[in-house]
Tab-separated table of C-alpha atoms in Angstrom:
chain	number	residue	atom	x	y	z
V	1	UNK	CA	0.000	0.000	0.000
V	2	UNK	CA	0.920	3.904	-0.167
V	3	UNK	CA	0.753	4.221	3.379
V	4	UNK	CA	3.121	1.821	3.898
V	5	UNK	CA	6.291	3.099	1.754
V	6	UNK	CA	5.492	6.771	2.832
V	7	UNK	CA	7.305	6.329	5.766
V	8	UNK	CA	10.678	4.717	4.779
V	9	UNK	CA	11.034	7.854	2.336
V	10	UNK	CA	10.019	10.267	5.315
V	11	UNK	CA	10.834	8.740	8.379
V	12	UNK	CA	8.762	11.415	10.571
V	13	UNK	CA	5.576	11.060	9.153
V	14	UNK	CA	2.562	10.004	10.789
V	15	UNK	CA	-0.528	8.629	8.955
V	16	UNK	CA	-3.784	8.762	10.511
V	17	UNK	CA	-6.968	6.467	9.133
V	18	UNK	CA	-10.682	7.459	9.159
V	19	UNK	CA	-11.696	6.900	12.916
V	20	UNK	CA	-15.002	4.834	12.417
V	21	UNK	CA	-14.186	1.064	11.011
V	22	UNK	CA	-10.077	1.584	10.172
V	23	UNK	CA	-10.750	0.369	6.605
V	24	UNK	CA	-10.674	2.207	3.615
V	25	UNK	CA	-14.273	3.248	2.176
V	26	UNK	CA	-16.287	4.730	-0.485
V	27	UNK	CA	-16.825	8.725	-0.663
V	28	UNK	CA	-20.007	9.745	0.531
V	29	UNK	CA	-22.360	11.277	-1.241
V	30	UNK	CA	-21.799	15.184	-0.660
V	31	UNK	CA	-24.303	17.647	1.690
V	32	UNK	CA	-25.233	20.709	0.765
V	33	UNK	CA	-25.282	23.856	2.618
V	34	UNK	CA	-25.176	24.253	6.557
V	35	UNK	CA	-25.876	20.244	7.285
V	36	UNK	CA	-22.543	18.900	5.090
V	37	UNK	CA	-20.593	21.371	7.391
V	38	UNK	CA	-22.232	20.541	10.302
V	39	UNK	CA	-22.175	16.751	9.536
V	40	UNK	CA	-18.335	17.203	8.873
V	41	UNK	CA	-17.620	18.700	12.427
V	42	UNK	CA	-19.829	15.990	14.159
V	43	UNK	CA	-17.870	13.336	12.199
V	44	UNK	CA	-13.980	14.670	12.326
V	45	UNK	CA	-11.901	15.811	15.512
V	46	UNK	CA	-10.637	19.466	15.105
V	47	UNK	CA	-7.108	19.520	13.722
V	48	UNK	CA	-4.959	21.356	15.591
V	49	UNK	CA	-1.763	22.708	14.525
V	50	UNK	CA	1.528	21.346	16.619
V	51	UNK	CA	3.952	23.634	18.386
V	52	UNK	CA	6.464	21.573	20.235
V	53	UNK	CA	9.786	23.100	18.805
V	54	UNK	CA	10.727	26.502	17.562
V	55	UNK	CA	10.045	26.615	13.599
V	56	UNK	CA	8.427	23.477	13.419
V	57	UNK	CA	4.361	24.093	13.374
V	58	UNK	CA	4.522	23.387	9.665
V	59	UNK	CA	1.640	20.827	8.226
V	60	UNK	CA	0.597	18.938	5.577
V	61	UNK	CA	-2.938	17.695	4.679
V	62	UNK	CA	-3.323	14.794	3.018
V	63	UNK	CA	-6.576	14.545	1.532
V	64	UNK	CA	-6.087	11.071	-0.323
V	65	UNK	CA	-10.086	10.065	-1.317
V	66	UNK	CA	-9.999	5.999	-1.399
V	67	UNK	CA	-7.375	5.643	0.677
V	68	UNK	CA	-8.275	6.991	4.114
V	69	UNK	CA	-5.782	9.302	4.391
V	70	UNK	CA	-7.178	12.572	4.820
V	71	UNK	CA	-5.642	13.197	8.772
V	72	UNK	CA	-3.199	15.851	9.412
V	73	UNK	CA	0.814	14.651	8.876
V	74	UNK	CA	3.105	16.570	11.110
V	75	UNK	CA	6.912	17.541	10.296
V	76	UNK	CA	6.793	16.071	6.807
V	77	UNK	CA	8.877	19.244	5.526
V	78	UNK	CA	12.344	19.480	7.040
V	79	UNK	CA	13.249	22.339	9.045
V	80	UNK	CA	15.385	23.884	6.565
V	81	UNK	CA	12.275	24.574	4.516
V	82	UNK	CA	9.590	25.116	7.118
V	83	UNK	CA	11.986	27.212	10.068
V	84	UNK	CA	10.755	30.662	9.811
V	85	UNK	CA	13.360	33.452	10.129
V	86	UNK	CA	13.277	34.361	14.123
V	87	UNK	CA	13.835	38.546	15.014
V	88	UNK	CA	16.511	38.268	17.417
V	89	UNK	CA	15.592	40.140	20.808
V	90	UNK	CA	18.903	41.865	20.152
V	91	UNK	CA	18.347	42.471	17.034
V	92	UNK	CA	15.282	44.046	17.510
V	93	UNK	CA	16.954	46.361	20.794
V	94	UNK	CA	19.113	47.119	18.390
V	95	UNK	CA	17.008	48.617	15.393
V	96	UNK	CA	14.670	50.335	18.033
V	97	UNK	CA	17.636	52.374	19.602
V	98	UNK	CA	19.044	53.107	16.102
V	99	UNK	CA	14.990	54.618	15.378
V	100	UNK	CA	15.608	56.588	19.018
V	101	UNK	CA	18.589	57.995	17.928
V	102	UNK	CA	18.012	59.185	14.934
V	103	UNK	CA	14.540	60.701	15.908
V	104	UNK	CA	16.710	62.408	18.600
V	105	UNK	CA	19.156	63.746	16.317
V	106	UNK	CA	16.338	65.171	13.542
V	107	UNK	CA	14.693	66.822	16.691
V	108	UNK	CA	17.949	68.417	17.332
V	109	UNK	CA	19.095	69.432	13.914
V	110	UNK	CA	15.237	71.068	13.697
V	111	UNK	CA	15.734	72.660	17.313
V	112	UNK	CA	19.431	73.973	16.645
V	113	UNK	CA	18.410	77.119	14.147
V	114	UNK	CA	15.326	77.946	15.938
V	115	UNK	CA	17.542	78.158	19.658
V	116	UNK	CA	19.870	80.269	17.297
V	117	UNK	CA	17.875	82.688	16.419
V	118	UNK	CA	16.622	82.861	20.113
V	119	UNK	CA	20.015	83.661	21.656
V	120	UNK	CA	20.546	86.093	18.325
V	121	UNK	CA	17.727	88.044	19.382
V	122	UNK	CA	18.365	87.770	23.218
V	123	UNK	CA	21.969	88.897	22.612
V	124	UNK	CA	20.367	91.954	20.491
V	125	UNK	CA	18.329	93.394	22.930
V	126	UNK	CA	20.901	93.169	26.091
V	127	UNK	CA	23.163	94.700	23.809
V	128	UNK	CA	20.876	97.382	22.836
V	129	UNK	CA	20.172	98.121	26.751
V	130	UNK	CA	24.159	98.050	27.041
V	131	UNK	CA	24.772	100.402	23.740
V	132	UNK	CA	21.699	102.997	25.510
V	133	UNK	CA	23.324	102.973	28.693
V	134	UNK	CA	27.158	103.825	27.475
V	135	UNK	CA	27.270	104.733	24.016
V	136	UNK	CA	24.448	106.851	22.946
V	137	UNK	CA	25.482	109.778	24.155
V	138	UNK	CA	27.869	109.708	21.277
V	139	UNK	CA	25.864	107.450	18.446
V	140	UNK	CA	22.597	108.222	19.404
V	141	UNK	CA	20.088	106.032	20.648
V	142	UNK	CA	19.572	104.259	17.243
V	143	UNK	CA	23.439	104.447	15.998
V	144	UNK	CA	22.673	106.809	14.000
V	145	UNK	CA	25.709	109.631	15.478
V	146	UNK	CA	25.632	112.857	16.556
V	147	UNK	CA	27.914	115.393	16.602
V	148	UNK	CA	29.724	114.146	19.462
V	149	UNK	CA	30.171	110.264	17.570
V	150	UNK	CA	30.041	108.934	14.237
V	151	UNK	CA	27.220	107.190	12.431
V	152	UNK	CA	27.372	103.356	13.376
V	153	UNK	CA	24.700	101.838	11.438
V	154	UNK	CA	27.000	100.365	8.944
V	155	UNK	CA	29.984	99.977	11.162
V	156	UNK	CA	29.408	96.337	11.334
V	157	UNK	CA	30.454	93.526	13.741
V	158	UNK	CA	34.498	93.400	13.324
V	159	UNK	CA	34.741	97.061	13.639
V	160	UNK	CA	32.350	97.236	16.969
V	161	UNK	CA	34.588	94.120	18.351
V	162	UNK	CA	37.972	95.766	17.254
V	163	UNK	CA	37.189	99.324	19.119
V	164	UNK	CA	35.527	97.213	22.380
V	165	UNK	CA	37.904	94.167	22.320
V	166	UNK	CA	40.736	96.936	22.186
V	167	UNK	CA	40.259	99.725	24.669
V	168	UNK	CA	39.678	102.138	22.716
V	169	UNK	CA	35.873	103.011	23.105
V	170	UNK	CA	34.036	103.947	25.087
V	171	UNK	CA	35.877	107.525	24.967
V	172	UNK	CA	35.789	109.807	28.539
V	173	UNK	CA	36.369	112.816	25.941
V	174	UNK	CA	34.958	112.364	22.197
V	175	UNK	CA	37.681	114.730	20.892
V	176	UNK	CA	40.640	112.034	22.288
V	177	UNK	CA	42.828	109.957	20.098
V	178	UNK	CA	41.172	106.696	20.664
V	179	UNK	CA	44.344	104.314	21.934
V	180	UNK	CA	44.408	100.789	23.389
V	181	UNK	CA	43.786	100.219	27.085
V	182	UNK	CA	42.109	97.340	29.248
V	183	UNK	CA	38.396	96.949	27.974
V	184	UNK	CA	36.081	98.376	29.610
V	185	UNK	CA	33.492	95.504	29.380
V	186	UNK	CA	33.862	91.997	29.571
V	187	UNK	CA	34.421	89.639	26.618
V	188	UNK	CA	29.985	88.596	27.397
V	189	UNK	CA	29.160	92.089	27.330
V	190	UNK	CA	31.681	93.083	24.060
V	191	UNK	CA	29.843	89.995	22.676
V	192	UNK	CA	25.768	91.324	22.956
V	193	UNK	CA	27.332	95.014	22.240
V	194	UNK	CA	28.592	93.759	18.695
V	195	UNK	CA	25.542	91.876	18.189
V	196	UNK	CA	23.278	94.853	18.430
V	197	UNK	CA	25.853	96.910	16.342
V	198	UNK	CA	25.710	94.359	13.570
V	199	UNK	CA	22.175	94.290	13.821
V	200	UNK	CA	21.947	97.962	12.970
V	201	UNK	CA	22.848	97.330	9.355
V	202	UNK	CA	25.525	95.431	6.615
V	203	UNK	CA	28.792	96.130	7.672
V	204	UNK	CA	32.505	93.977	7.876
V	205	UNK	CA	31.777	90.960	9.997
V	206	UNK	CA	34.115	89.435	12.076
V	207	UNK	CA	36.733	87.915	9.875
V	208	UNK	CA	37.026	84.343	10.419
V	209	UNK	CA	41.203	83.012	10.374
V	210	UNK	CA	40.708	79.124	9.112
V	211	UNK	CA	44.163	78.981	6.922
V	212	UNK	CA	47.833	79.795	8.242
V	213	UNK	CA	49.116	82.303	5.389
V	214	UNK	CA	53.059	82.601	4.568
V	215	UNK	CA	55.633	84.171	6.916
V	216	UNK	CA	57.614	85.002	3.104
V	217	UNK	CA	54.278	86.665	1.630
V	218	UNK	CA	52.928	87.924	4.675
V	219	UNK	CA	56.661	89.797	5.238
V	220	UNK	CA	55.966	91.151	1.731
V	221	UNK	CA	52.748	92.291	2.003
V	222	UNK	CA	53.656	93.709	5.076
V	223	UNK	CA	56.501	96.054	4.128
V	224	UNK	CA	54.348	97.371	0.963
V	225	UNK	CA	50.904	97.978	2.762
V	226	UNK	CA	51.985	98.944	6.446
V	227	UNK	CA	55.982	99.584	7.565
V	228	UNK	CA	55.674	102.842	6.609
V	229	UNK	CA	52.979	103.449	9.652
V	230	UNK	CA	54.092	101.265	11.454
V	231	UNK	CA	57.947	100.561	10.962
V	232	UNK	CA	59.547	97.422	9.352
V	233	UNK	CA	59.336	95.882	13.439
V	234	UNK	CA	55.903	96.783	14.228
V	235	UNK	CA	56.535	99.147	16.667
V	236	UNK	CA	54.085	102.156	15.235
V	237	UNK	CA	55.248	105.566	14.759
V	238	UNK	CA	53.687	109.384	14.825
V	239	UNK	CA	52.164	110.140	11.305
V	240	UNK	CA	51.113	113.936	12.226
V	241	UNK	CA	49.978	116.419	15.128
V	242	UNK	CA	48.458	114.284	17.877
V	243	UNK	CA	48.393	111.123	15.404
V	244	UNK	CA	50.315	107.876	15.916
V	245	UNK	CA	50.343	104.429	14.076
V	246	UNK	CA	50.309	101.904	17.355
V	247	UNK	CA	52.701	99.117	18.123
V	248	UNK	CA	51.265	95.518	17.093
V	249	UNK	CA	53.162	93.857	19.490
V	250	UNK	CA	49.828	93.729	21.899
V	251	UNK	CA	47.220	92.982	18.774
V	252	UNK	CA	46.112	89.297	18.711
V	253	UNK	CA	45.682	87.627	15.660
V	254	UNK	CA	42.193	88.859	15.515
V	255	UNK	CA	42.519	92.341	15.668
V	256	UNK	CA	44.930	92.650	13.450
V	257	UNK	CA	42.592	91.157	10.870
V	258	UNK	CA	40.189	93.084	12.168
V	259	UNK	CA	42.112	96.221	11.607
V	260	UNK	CA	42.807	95.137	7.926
V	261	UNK	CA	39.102	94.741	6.749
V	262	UNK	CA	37.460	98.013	8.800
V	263	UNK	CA	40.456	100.333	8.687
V	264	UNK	CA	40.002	102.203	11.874
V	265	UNK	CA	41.414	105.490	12.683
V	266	UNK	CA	43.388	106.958	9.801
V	267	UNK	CA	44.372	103.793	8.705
V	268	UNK	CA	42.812	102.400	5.265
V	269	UNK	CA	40.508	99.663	4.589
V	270	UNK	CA	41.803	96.607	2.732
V	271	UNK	CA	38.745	95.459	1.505
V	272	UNK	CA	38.356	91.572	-0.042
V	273	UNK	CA	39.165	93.404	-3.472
V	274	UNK	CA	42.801	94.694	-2.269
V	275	UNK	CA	43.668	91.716	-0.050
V	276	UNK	CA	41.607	88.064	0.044
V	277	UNK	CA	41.763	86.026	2.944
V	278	UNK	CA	44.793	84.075	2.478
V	279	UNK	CA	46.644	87.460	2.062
V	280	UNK	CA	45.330	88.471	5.254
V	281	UNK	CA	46.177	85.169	6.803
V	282	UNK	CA	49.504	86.056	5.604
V	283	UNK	CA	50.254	89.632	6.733
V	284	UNK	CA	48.160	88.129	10.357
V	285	UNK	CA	50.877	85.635	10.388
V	286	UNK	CA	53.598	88.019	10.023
V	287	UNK	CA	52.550	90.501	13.068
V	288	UNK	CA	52.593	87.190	14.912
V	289	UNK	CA	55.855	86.539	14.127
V	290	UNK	CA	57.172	90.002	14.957
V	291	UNK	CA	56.121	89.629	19.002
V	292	UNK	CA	58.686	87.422	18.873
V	293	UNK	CA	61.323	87.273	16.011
V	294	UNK	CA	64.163	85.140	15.911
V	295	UNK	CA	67.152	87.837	16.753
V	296	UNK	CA	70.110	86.013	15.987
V	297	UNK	CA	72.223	89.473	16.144
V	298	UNK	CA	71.886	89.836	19.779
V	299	UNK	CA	70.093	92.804	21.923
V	300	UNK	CA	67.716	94.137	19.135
V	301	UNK	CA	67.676	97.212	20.999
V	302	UNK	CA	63.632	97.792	20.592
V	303	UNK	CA	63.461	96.763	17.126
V	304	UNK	CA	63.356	100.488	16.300
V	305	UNK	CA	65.707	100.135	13.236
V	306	UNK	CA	69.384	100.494	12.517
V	307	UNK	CA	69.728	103.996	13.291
V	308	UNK	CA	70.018	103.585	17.143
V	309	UNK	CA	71.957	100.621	16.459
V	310	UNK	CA	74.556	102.628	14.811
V	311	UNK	CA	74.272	105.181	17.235
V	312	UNK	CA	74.928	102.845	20.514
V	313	UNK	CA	77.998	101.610	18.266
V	314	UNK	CA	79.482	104.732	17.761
V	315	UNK	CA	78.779	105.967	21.620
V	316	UNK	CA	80.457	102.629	22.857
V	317	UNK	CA	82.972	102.483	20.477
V	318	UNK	CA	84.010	105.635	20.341
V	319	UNK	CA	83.884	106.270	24.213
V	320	UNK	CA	85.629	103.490	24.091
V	321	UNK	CA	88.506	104.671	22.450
V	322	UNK	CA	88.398	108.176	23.929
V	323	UNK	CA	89.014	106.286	27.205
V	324	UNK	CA	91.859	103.985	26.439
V	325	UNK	CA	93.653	107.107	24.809
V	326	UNK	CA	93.398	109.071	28.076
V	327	UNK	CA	94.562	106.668	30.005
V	328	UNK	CA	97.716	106.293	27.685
V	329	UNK	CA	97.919	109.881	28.214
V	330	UNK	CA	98.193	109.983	31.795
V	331	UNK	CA	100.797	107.654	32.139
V	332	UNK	CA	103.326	109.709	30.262
């Protein structure tokens, strides 16, 4: 029989026979409507699907007619076909923290701009009710200037941070040189007062030093644009009647940049047309190096020039000799 070779072929399965007389048996004649499905769950047990190892509720139905078989057969797949793929718990930990995350991090990209914009405008108005209290006196209480201060409105950020970062303003006397000196605010305060500057209209903003320039094109574009103010050391020089070109030893990187793109004082402005960043880069890196150059000559005597280098030489040396030939002298 067919029931009998089934099993050597598939050595799990299990054969079940019609329950009543265990014999095989003619088809009945078929019922219509509600009584052939009623008469079919008085006659047959309910089949119920197995569950006794992981992947393995798999069955098959034989529904044989003339040969009795028409019971359910359970495992008669192997598991490689019938083992359903199984989300790992870590797996699934995994994919929900990698959701959390990058929710998170959308919610904090969208967040960033808007917080921005929130400390922009907080930083405006303290620094408007800084600029009121000590500077419109001068500027006016829009920036617009009065006779006592110039007009501000277009001053922009890098020149508000290079007077304030400086020293130089806020003036006691509007008709003073403005020269450096310790700041008269602190760097939080400088910060919200060159906010509310910039926000007055398009000016310079604050230049922003990402490249090292060249010490060899930065000593070059140094000695045609600015030793004549302020001598081939850096230590400034007088220029006119109560007018002086400052030292840079004291400027930071910064301001000396700064300086280059707003032009304060009598200096003038080197604009992004006369000198792009990586030229300013380069004259920025030069100043640096002039704090501290590499004097291999000995005492560079201020760094004023050769003049008074000649002139201690000829004082020394010459005293010198003056002396030894007196004393020759007096021994005779």
């Amino acid at each position: 029989m067919g029931d009998a070779r089934l099993p050597c072929r598939l050595p799990r399965l299990r054969v079940g026979l019609l329950p009543h007389d265990r014999v095989p048996r003619a088809p009945r004649h078929r019922r219509v409507g509600s009584d052939a499905r009623a008469a079919v769950a008085r006659e047959r047990p309910a089949l119920r699907r197995r569950r006794d190892a992981i992947g393995r509720g798999r069955f098959v139905l034989l529904a044989l007619r003339r040969r009795g078989l028409d019971r359910l057969v359970g495992d008669a797949l192997p598991p490689q076909v019938t083992r359903r793929r199984l989300v790992r718990p870590a797996a699934l930990a995994g994919a929900v923290a990698a959701l959390v995350a990058s929710s998170a991090a959308l919610t904090r990209a969208q967040a960033a701009p808007v917080a921005s914009a929130r400390q922009q405008v907080t930083a405006v108005e303290a620094g408007r009710s800084l600029f009121v209290t000590g500077c419109s006196s001068c500027h006016g209480l829009d920036g617009g200037g009065t006779q006592r201060g110039p007009d501000l409105t277009h001053a922009g950020a890098a020149s508000a941070d290079f007077y304030l970062s400086t020293g130089r303003m806020p003036l006691a006397d509007p008709g003073d040189q403005p020269v450096r000196a310790r700041p008269a605010y602190s760097r939080g305060d400088i910060d919200r007062l060159v906010a509310y500057v910039a926000s007055l209209g398009k000016g310079p903003p604050i230049p922003v030093l990402a490249q090292r320039g060249g010490l060899a094109e930065g000593n070059e574009l140094y000695t045609q644009n600015c030793a004549a103010c302020h001598s081939s050391a850096g230590a400034g020089g007088a220029l006119g009647v109560s007018i002086d070109a400052p030292p840079l030893w004291r400027a930071t990187d910064l301001q000396v940049a700064e300086a280059l793109r707003t032009g304060p004082g009598a200096m003038p402005v080197f604009g992004p047309e006369t000198l792009d960043d990586e030229q300013v880069a380069s004259i920025v890196r030069y100043v640096s190096y002039l704090r501290k150059p590499d004097d291999r000559g000995g005492n560079p005597l201020g760094h004023i020039g050769p003049v008074p280098e000649g002139f201690v030489a000829w004082v020394i040396g010459l005293g010198c000799m003056l002396a030894v030939a007196y004393w020759i002298g007096t021994r005779d």
